[in-house]
Amino acid sequence: SLLIVQSLVIVLYLFTLAVLAVYGLHRSALLWGYLRTRRLRATPARRFRDDELPVITVQLPMFNERFVAERLIDAAAKLDYPADRLEIQVLDDSTDDTVMIAGAICEKLRRRGVDITYLHRSERVGYKAGALEEGLRRSKGELVLVFDADFVPMPSAARDLVHFFTDPEIGMVQARWGHLNRDDSLLTRCQAMLLDGHFVIEHAARHRSGRFFNFNGTAGMWRKTAIADAGGWQHDTVTEDMDLSYRAQLAGWRFEYVPEVCVPAELPGDMNSFKSQQHRWAKGSVQTARKLLGRIIAAPIPWPIKREAFFHLTNNIAYLFVLLLALLQLPNMLIRRHMEDPRLLMLDVPLFWATCGSVAAFYLVAQRDAGGSYADALKRLPVMMGLGIGLAVNNGRAAIEGLFGRDVEFVRTPKRGASDGRASSLLAGYRGQWPWHNALELTLALYCTATLLVAIATRSWASVPFIALFSGGFLYVGLGSLLEALRAPKPAQSADDASAQAPSTHSSPRPQSMLS
């Protein structure tokens, strides 16, 4: 009976590692697809003449963004586009003094002749998707350009993207994200690496191979008829952008990715805000999988597109296997010492390299092609990999909620408005809140550290680097969350907090990144 239990542990360990290896091999396939096409450049079929330029509506959705509202609205007003063909909509669902700040800026710009409309909803029905849909009904443009509150579009952004719509089959054009505060801290540098992997490699590989890829909720331009044809903005997931993207491509619209156009944005400056953002992206991608994957599989589209959609939409479920792997390492290591079967290494080694080797190669290339260097990427790679592992509790919980839960409340990521490392000290209520599951992260950190000590004591040297990533990752994320919570000021309840505790005004039935 003991032998059966031991065998089951080893089989479960190898199965878990095999699942992660499959996702790792998929990442390697994306990297290979990117490398084969890395010299390609996005060019429109033709360019509009100045008298042909279509009317564009710029939508700026925001919710309690007092630190960044003015920066965003001013940047939108400076877009280099004919004034008679550019409309700006500030879609503000705020419950704090952002209402006064944004309203005053819009009034000032109107007096200067800018075509800008301020729309404030007292109830956040549909959250961001609801605000975008409400703005769409009132918009003048045939094209819609969206920027979230943490972005600072450059003046050329509208002109850089609009010419791709000379092709009547194009429904959406996505720009690459840049990073205003990449060098603020180790955390922001690691986040930048993660996002660069998504935008430099994943988007490019999917687009250039004819697979589906997604609008990222911001820094992208839509054809309004494509949104309507796909069924409009819907708010039964917390990643309304990914949901609409797949519905639009299933309806036959083509998307264009333009990595040469880079729009900078602010990265979350603290661990709990970062985890809140990651939780929403992970949960939303799984909700989108639950909603659309069956429809995608049944659609009359090529199997390579279906296969890629499966990996894209289910990628965050892999975090559950990361958690299982963390728990199984200690018993697996101890059992193997007694079994002394060298043949098991013939399975371990290729699975390990398919998992970790693919991650390393993927992000090294992404960092280099995003303008960095291999040397800098190598220095940060272990921390970035540890950060990805440390997110397993946060994102694994999000995956479970996406699979089985019915909560679709949109929780915004706090923005500080600081791009130079000197964030405002008045951020109480604009930080990510301390998550209860931080206790699980700290428990796993202790467990993996104990596993690491056992590995050293038993001279299981082959396991030490792998286990060290788990121990360091959970310590980094767990302690980071805890220390931020202990340092945070204890303010009186803010309007933002009050709105979070108020009964939801969401009208739909309560039924995605790291990025994939």
Coordinates of C-alpha atoms in Angstrom, one line a residue:
S1 CA 0.0 0.0 0.0
L2 CA 2.9 2.4 0.8
L3 CA 4.4 1.5 -2.6
I4 CA 1.1 2.4 -4.3
V5 CA 0.9 5.8 -2.5
Q6 CA 4.5 6.5 -3.5
S7 CA 3.9 5.5 -7.1
L8 CA 0.8 7.7 -7.2
V9 CA 2.8 10.7 -5.9
I10 CA 5.4 10.3 -8.6
V11 CA 2.9 9.8 -11.3
L12 CA 1.0 12.9 -10.2
Y13 CA 4.2 14.8 -10.1
L14 CA 5.3 13.8 -13.6
F15 CA 1.8 14.4 -14.9
T16 CA 1.8 17.9 -13.5
L17 CA 5.3 18.6 -14.9
A18 CA 4.1 17.2 -18.2
V19 CA 1.1 19.6 -18.4
L20 CA 3.4 22.6 -17.6
A21 CA 5.8 21.3 -20.3
V22 CA 3.0 21.3 -22.9
Y23 CA 2.3 24.9 -22.2
G24 CA 6.1 25.5 -22.2
L25 CA 6.4 23.9 -25.6
H26 CA 3.5 26.1 -26.9
R27 CA 5.5 29.1 -25.7
S28 CA 8.5 27.8 -27.6
A29 CA 6.3 27.4 -30.7
L30 CA 5.3 31.1 -30.4
L31 CA 8.9 32.1 -30.1
W32 CA 9.9 30.1 -33.2
G33 CA 7.0 31.6 -35.1
Y34 CA 8.2 35.1 -34.0
L35 CA 11.8 34.4 -34.9
R36 CA 10.9 33.3 -38.4
T37 CA 9.0 36.6 -39.0
R38 CA 10.9 39.1 -36.8
R39 CA 12.0 41.2 -39.8
L40 CA 8.5 41.8 -41.0
R41 CA 7.0 45.3 -40.6
A42 CA 3.4 46.3 -40.4
T43 CA 2.4 48.5 -43.3
P44 CA -1.1 49.6 -44.4
A45 CA -2.5 48.6 -47.8
R46 CA -2.5 52.3 -48.7
R47 CA -2.6 55.6 -46.8
F48 CA -5.6 58.0 -46.6
R49 CA -5.2 61.3 -48.3
D50 CA -5.8 64.2 -45.9
D51 CA -9.2 64.9 -47.4
E52 CA -10.1 61.2 -46.9
L53 CA -9.3 60.9 -43.2
P54 CA -12.2 59.4 -41.3
V55 CA -13.8 60.8 -38.2
I56 CA -12.2 59.3 -35.0
T57 CA -13.8 59.2 -31.6
V58 CA -11.2 59.0 -28.8
Q59 CA -12.7 57.3 -25.7
L60 CA -11.0 57.8 -22.3
P61 CA -12.7 55.5 -19.8
M62 CA -11.8 56.2 -16.1
F63 CA -12.9 55.5 -12.6
N64 CA -11.4 57.4 -9.6
E65 CA -8.3 58.5 -11.4
R66 CA -7.5 61.8 -9.7
F67 CA -3.7 61.4 -10.2
V68 CA -3.7 60.7 -13.9
A69 CA -7.0 62.1 -15.4
E70 CA -5.4 65.5 -16.3
R71 CA -2.4 63.8 -17.9
L72 CA -4.5 61.6 -20.1
I73 CA -7.0 64.2 -21.2
D74 CA -4.3 66.7 -22.1
A75 CA -2.4 64.0 -24.1
A76 CA -5.6 63.1 -26.0
A77 CA -6.2 66.8 -26.8
K78 CA -2.7 67.0 -28.4
L79 CA -3.3 64.3 -30.9
D80 CA -2.1 65.3 -34.3
Y81 CA -5.3 64.9 -36.3
P82 CA -7.7 67.3 -38.1
A83 CA -9.7 69.1 -35.4
D84 CA -13.0 68.7 -37.4
R85 CA -12.5 64.9 -37.6
L86 CA -11.5 64.2 -34.0
E87 CA -14.0 63.8 -31.1
I88 CA -12.9 63.1 -27.5
Q89 CA -15.1 61.4 -25.0
V90 CA -14.2 61.3 -21.3
L91 CA -16.2 58.4 -19.9
D92 CA -16.0 59.0 -16.2
D93 CA -17.7 56.7 -13.7
S94 CA -15.8 58.2 -10.7
T95 CA -17.2 58.6 -7.2
D96 CA -14.4 60.8 -5.9
D97 CA -12.9 64.2 -6.8
T98 CA -11.9 62.9 -10.3
V99 CA -15.3 64.2 -11.3
M100 CA -14.4 67.8 -10.6
I101 CA -10.8 67.4 -12.0
A102 CA -11.9 65.8 -15.3
G103 CA -14.9 68.0 -15.7
A104 CA -12.9 71.2 -15.3
I105 CA -10.2 70.1 -17.8
C106 CA -12.9 69.2 -20.4
E107 CA -14.5 72.6 -19.9
K108 CA -11.2 74.4 -20.3
L109 CA -10.5 72.4 -23.5
R110 CA -14.0 73.1 -24.9
R111 CA -13.4 76.8 -24.5
R112 CA -10.2 76.4 -26.6
G113 CA -12.3 74.8 -29.4
V114 CA -11.5 71.1 -28.7
D115 CA -14.4 68.8 -29.5
I116 CA -14.6 67.1 -26.1
T117 CA -17.5 65.6 -24.3
Y118 CA -17.6 64.7 -20.6
L119 CA -19.9 61.8 -19.8
H120 CA -20.4 60.9 -16.1
R121 CA -22.6 57.9 -15.0
S122 CA -23.8 57.9 -11.4
E123 CA -24.2 54.1 -11.6
R124 CA -21.4 51.8 -13.0
V125 CA -23.8 49.5 -14.9
G126 CA -21.5 47.2 -16.9
Y127 CA -18.4 48.8 -15.5
K128 CA -15.8 49.7 -18.2
A129 CA -17.7 47.8 -20.9
G130 CA -20.9 49.7 -20.0
A131 CA -19.1 53.0 -20.2
L132 CA -17.6 52.2 -23.6
E133 CA -21.0 51.1 -24.9
E134 CA -22.7 54.2 -23.6
G135 CA -20.1 56.4 -25.3
L136 CA -20.4 54.4 -28.5
R137 CA -24.1 55.2 -28.8
R138 CA -23.3 58.9 -28.7
S139 CA -20.1 58.9 -30.8
K140 CA -19.6 60.6 -34.1
G141 CA -16.7 58.7 -35.4
E142 CA -16.6 55.7 -37.7
L143 CA -13.4 54.7 -35.9
V144 CA -12.9 54.5 -32.1
L145 CA -9.6 54.9 -30.4
V146 CA -9.4 53.8 -26.7
F147 CA -6.9 54.8 -24.1
D148 CA -7.0 53.8 -20.4
A149 CA -6.2 56.3 -17.7
D150 CA -2.6 55.0 -17.2
F151 CA -1.6 55.7 -20.8
V152 CA 0.0 58.8 -22.3
P153 CA -0.5 58.6 -26.1
M154 CA 2.0 60.5 -28.3
P155 CA 0.6 63.1 -30.7
S156 CA 1.1 60.8 -33.7
A157 CA -0.9 57.9 -32.3
A158 CA -4.1 58.5 -34.3
R159 CA -2.4 59.0 -37.6
D160 CA -0.1 56.1 -37.1
L161 CA -3.0 53.7 -36.7
V162 CA -5.7 55.1 -38.9
H163 CA -4.2 54.2 -42.3
F164 CA -4.6 50.5 -41.7
F165 CA -8.4 51.0 -42.0
T166 CA -8.0 51.7 -45.7
D167 CA -8.5 47.9 -45.9
P168 CA -12.2 47.4 -45.4
E169 CA -11.7 44.0 -43.7
I170 CA -9.7 45.4 -40.8
G171 CA -11.8 45.6 -37.7
M172 CA -9.2 46.6 -35.1
V173 CA -5.6 47.8 -35.0
Q174 CA -3.5 47.3 -31.8
A175 CA -0.4 49.2 -30.8
R176 CA 2.4 48.0 -28.5
W177 CA 2.5 49.0 -24.9
G178 CA 5.5 50.9 -23.6
H179 CA 6.4 51.6 -20.0
L180 CA 6.7 55.1 -18.4
N181 CA 8.2 53.8 -15.1
R182 CA 10.0 50.7 -16.2
D183 CA 13.1 51.6 -14.1
D184 CA 11.3 52.6 -10.9
S185 CA 11.9 49.4 -9.1
L186 CA 12.8 45.7 -9.5
L187 CA 9.1 45.0 -9.6
T188 CA 8.4 47.4 -12.5
R189 CA 11.4 46.1 -14.4
C190 CA 10.1 42.5 -14.0
Q191 CA 6.6 43.6 -15.1
A192 CA 8.0 45.3 -18.1
M193 CA 9.8 42.0 -19.1
L194 CA 6.5 40.1 -18.7
L195 CA 4.6 42.5 -20.8
D196 CA 7.3 42.7 -23.5
G197 CA 7.0 39.0 -23.9
H198 CA 3.3 39.4 -24.6
F199 CA 3.6 42.4 -27.0
V200 CA 6.9 41.7 -28.7
I201 CA 6.5 37.9 -29.3
E202 CA 3.0 36.6 -28.6
H203 CA 1.0 39.2 -30.4
A204 CA 3.4 39.3 -33.4
A205 CA 3.6 35.5 -33.7
R206 CA -0.2 35.1 -33.5
H207 CA -0.9 37.9 -35.9
R208 CA 1.7 37.0 -38.5
S209 CA 0.6 33.3 -38.5
G210 CA -3.0 34.2 -39.1
R211 CA -4.1 33.2 -35.6
F212 CA -6.6 35.2 -33.5
F213 CA -5.1 37.7 -31.1
N214 CA -6.8 40.2 -28.8
F215 CA -7.4 43.9 -28.3
N216 CA -5.7 44.8 -25.0
G217 CA -8.4 47.1 -23.8
T218 CA -6.4 50.2 -24.6
A219 CA -4.0 51.7 -27.2
G220 CA -6.0 50.3 -30.0
M221 CA -8.4 51.5 -32.7
W222 CA -11.7 49.9 -33.6
R223 CA -14.0 50.1 -36.6
K224 CA -17.4 50.9 -35.0
T225 CA -19.2 48.6 -37.4
A226 CA -17.0 45.7 -36.3
I227 CA -18.0 46.2 -32.7
A228 CA -21.7 46.3 -33.6
D229 CA -21.3 43.2 -35.9
A230 CA -19.7 41.2 -33.1
G231 CA -22.5 42.0 -30.7
G232 CA -21.2 45.1 -29.0
W233 CA -19.4 45.5 -25.7
Q234 CA -20.6 42.9 -23.2
H235 CA -19.9 42.8 -19.5
D236 CA -20.4 39.2 -18.5
T237 CA -16.6 38.8 -18.2
V238 CA -14.0 41.1 -16.5
T239 CA -11.9 41.2 -19.7
E240 CA -14.5 42.7 -22.1
D241 CA -11.7 43.5 -24.5
M242 CA -10.7 39.8 -25.0
D243 CA -14.3 38.7 -25.2
L244 CA -15.1 41.3 -27.9
S245 CA -11.9 40.4 -29.8
Y246 CA -12.7 36.8 -30.2
R247 CA -16.3 37.5 -31.1
A248 CA -15.3 40.0 -33.8
Q249 CA -12.7 37.6 -35.3
L250 CA -15.3 34.8 -35.3
A251 CA -17.5 37.2 -37.2
G252 CA -14.9 37.5 -39.9
W253 CA -13.1 40.7 -39.1
R254 CA -9.3 40.8 -39.4
F255 CA -7.1 42.4 -36.8
E256 CA -3.8 44.2 -37.4
Y257 CA -0.9 44.4 -34.9
V258 CA 1.5 47.4 -35.2
P259 CA 4.4 46.9 -32.8
E260 CA 6.2 49.9 -34.5
V261 CA 3.7 52.1 -32.8
C262 CA 4.4 52.1 -29.0
V263 CA 2.2 53.9 -26.5
P264 CA 3.7 54.3 -23.0
A265 CA 1.8 53.5 -19.9
E266 CA 2.3 53.4 -16.1
L267 CA 3.0 50.0 -14.5
P268 CA 1.5 49.3 -11.1
G269 CA 4.0 50.5 -8.5
D270 CA 3.3 48.2 -5.6
M271 CA 2.9 44.4 -5.3
N272 CA -0.8 44.4 -4.3
S273 CA -1.8 46.7 -7.1
F274 CA 0.1 44.4 -9.5
K275 CA -1.6 41.3 -8.1
S276 CA -5.0 43.0 -8.5
Q277 CA -4.3 43.6 -12.1
Q278 CA -3.0 40.1 -12.7
H279 CA -6.0 38.6 -10.9
R280 CA -8.4 40.5 -13.2
W281 CA -6.6 39.5 -16.4
A282 CA -6.3 35.8 -15.3
K283 CA -9.9 35.6 -14.2
G284 CA -11.2 37.3 -17.3
S285 CA -9.3 35.1 -19.7
V286 CA -10.8 32.0 -18.1
Q287 CA -14.2 33.5 -18.1
T288 CA -13.8 34.2 -21.8
A289 CA -12.7 30.6 -22.3
R290 CA -15.8 29.4 -20.5
K291 CA -18.0 31.6 -22.6
L292 CA -16.5 31.2 -26.1
L293 CA -14.2 28.2 -26.3
G294 CA -17.0 25.9 -27.3
R295 CA -18.1 28.3 -30.0
I296 CA -14.5 28.6 -31.2
I297 CA -14.1 24.9 -31.5
A298 CA -17.4 24.5 -33.4
A299 CA -16.6 27.4 -35.7
P300 CA -15.7 26.8 -39.4
I301 CA -12.1 28.0 -39.0
P302 CA -8.8 26.2 -39.4
W303 CA -7.6 23.9 -36.6
P304 CA -4.4 25.9 -36.0
I305 CA -6.5 28.9 -35.0
K306 CA -8.6 26.8 -32.7
R307 CA -5.5 25.2 -31.1
E308 CA -3.9 28.6 -30.5
A309 CA -7.2 30.0 -29.0
F310 CA -7.3 27.0 -26.6
F311 CA -3.8 27.7 -25.3
H312 CA -4.3 31.5 -25.2
L313 CA -7.6 31.3 -23.3
T314 CA -6.6 28.5 -20.9
N315 CA -3.0 29.6 -20.2
N316 CA -3.9 30.9 -16.7
I317 CA -5.3 27.5 -15.6
A318 CA -1.6 26.4 -15.7
Y319 CA -1.1 28.3 -12.4
L320 CA -3.2 25.6 -10.6
F321 CA -0.6 23.0 -11.8
V322 CA 2.2 25.3 -10.6
L323 CA 0.6 25.2 -7.1
L324 CA 0.3 21.4 -7.3
L325 CA 3.9 21.1 -8.4
A326 CA 5.0 23.2 -5.4
L327 CA 3.2 20.9 -3.0
L328 CA 4.5 17.7 -4.6
Q329 CA 8.2 18.5 -4.7
L330 CA 9.0 17.5 -1.1
P331 CA 7.3 14.1 -1.1
N332 CA 8.5 13.4 -4.6
M333 CA 12.1 14.1 -3.7
L334 CA 11.9 12.0 -0.5
I335 CA 10.3 9.1 -2.2
R336 CA 12.8 9.0 -5.0
R337 CA 15.7 8.9 -2.6
H338 CA 14.4 5.5 -1.5
M339 CA 13.4 4.2 -5.0
E340 CA 16.8 5.0 -6.5
D341 CA 15.5 4.6 -10.1
P342 CA 17.7 6.6 -12.5
R343 CA 15.2 6.1 -15.3
L344 CA 13.0 8.7 -13.8
L345 CA 15.6 11.4 -14.6
M346 CA 15.0 10.5 -18.3
L347 CA 11.5 12.0 -17.8
D348 CA 12.4 14.8 -15.4
V349 CA 15.2 16.4 -17.4
P350 CA 13.3 17.0 -20.7
L351 CA 10.1 18.1 -18.9
F352 CA 12.1 20.5 -16.7
W353 CA 13.8 22.1 -19.8
A354 CA 10.5 22.2 -21.7
T355 CA 9.1 24.2 -18.8
C356 CA 11.9 26.5 -17.6
G357 CA 14.1 26.6 -20.7
S358 CA 11.2 27.8 -22.8
V359 CA 10.4 30.6 -20.3
A360 CA 14.1 31.7 -20.3
A361 CA 14.5 31.8 -24.0
F362 CA 11.1 33.5 -24.6
Y363 CA 11.8 36.5 -22.3
L364 CA 15.4 36.9 -23.2
V365 CA 14.5 37.4 -26.8
A366 CA 11.6 39.6 -26.0
Q367 CA 13.8 41.8 -23.8
R368 CA 16.4 42.1 -26.4
D369 CA 14.0 43.0 -29.2
A370 CA 12.2 45.5 -27.0
G371 CA 15.4 47.5 -26.9
G372 CA 17.1 46.0 -23.9
S373 CA 20.1 43.8 -23.7
Y374 CA 20.7 40.1 -23.0
A375 CA 22.9 41.0 -20.1
D376 CA 20.3 43.0 -18.4
A377 CA 17.6 40.4 -19.1
L378 CA 19.8 37.6 -17.7
K379 CA 20.3 39.6 -14.4
R380 CA 16.5 39.9 -13.9
L381 CA 15.5 36.6 -15.4
P382 CA 15.6 34.6 -12.1
V383 CA 13.6 37.2 -10.3
M384 CA 11.1 37.5 -13.1
M385 CA 10.6 33.7 -13.2
G386 CA 10.3 33.6 -9.4
L387 CA 7.7 36.4 -9.6
G388 CA 5.7 34.4 -12.1
I389 CA 5.8 31.4 -9.8
G390 CA 4.9 33.5 -6.8
L391 CA 1.7 34.7 -8.5
A392 CA 0.4 31.1 -8.6
V393 CA -1.9 31.6 -5.6
N394 CA -3.2 34.9 -6.8
N395 CA -3.8 33.8 -10.4
G396 CA -4.7 30.2 -9.5
R397 CA -7.5 31.6 -7.4
A398 CA -8.5 33.8 -10.3
A399 CA -8.6 30.8 -12.6
I400 CA -11.0 28.9 -10.2
E401 CA -13.2 32.0 -10.0
G402 CA -13.2 32.3 -13.8
L403 CA -14.2 28.6 -14.1
F404 CA -16.8 28.4 -11.5
G405 CA -17.7 31.8 -10.1
R406 CA -20.3 34.3 -11.3
D407 CA -18.7 37.5 -10.0
V408 CA -18.0 39.9 -12.8
E409 CA -17.3 43.1 -10.8
F410 CA -14.5 45.1 -12.6
V411 CA -11.8 46.0 -10.0
R412 CA -9.6 48.8 -11.4
T413 CA -5.8 48.9 -11.0
P414 CA -4.8 51.9 -8.9
K415 CA -2.6 54.5 -10.8
R416 CA -0.2 56.9 -9.1
G417 CA 0.6 59.3 -11.9
A418 CA 4.3 59.0 -11.1
S419 CA 6.7 58.2 -13.9
D420 CA 10.0 59.1 -12.1
G421 CA 9.9 56.9 -9.0
R422 CA 8.6 59.7 -6.8
A423 CA 5.0 58.6 -6.3
S424 CA 2.7 60.8 -4.3
S425 CA 2.5 60.0 -0.6
L426 CA -1.2 60.7 -0.6
L427 CA -2.1 57.4 -2.1
A428 CA -4.2 55.9 0.8
G429 CA -7.2 54.4 -0.9
Y430 CA -5.4 54.4 -4.3
R431 CA -3.3 51.3 -3.4
G432 CA -4.1 47.7 -4.1
Q433 CA -5.8 46.2 -1.0
W434 CA -4.1 43.6 1.1
P435 CA -5.4 40.2 -0.1
W436 CA -6.4 37.5 2.4
H437 CA -4.7 34.8 0.3
N438 CA -1.4 36.4 1.1
A439 CA -1.4 34.0 4.1
L440 CA -1.4 31.1 1.7
E441 CA 1.6 32.7 -0.2
L442 CA 3.6 33.0 3.0
T443 CA 2.7 29.4 4.0
L444 CA 3.9 28.1 0.7
A445 CA 7.0 30.3 1.0
L446 CA 7.8 28.5 4.3
Y447 CA 7.0 25.1 2.9
C448 CA 9.2 25.6 -0.2
T449 CA 12.0 27.0 1.9
A450 CA 11.8 23.8 4.0
T451 CA 11.8 21.7 0.9
L452 CA 14.9 23.6 -0.3
L453 CA 16.7 22.9 3.0
V454 CA 15.8 19.2 2.8
A455 CA 17.2 19.1 -0.8
I456 CA 20.5 20.7 0.4
A457 CA 20.7 18.4 3.4
T458 CA 20.1 15.3 1.3
R459 CA 22.4 16.6 -1.5
S460 CA 19.7 16.5 -4.1
W461 CA 21.6 19.1 -6.0
A462 CA 19.7 18.6 -9.3
S463 CA 16.5 19.8 -7.6
V464 CA 18.0 22.8 -5.8
P465 CA 17.8 25.4 -8.5
F466 CA 14.2 24.5 -9.4
I467 CA 13.1 24.5 -5.8
A468 CA 14.9 27.7 -5.1
L469 CA 12.8 29.5 -7.8
F470 CA 9.6 28.4 -5.9
S471 CA 10.9 29.4 -2.5
G472 CA 12.2 32.7 -3.7
G473 CA 9.1 33.4 -5.8
F474 CA 6.6 32.8 -3.0
L475 CA 8.9 34.8 -0.5
Y476 CA 9.1 37.7 -2.9
V477 CA 5.4 38.0 -3.6
G478 CA 4.2 37.0 -0.1
L479 CA 6.5 39.3 1.8
G480 CA 6.1 42.1 -0.7
S481 CA 2.3 42.0 -0.1
L482 CA 2.6 41.8 3.6
L483 CA 5.2 44.6 4.0
E484 CA 3.2 46.9 1.8
A485 CA 0.1 46.3 3.9
L486 CA 2.0 47.0 7.1
R487 CA 3.5 50.2 5.8
A488 CA 0.3 51.5 4.3
P489 CA -1.4 54.4 6.1
K490 CA -4.8 53.9 7.6
P491 CA -7.0 56.6 6.1
A492 CA -10.6 57.4 6.7
Q493 CA -12.9 55.6 4.3
S494 CA -12.4 57.1 0.8
A495 CA -15.1 57.5 -1.8
D496 CA -13.4 54.7 -3.7
D497 CA -13.6 52.4 -0.7
A498 CA -17.2 53.3 -0.1
S499 CA -18.1 52.6 -3.7
A500 CA -16.4 49.2 -3.5
Q501 CA -18.6 48.3 -0.4
A502 CA -21.8 49.6 -1.9
P503 CA -24.3 47.2 -3.4
S504 CA -23.4 46.5 -7.0
T505 CA -25.3 48.3 -9.7
H506 CA -24.3 45.7 -12.3
S507 CA -27.4 44.8 -14.4
S508 CA -26.2 41.6 -16.0
P509 CA -26.8 38.1 -14.5
R510 CA -23.8 37.2 -12.4
P511 CA -22.7 34.1 -14.2
Q512 CA -9.0 37.3 -19.5
S513 CA -1.4 37.6 -18.4
M514 CA 0.4 36.9 -16.5
L515 CA -0.4 37.6 -20.0
S516 CA -0.6 34.8 -22.5

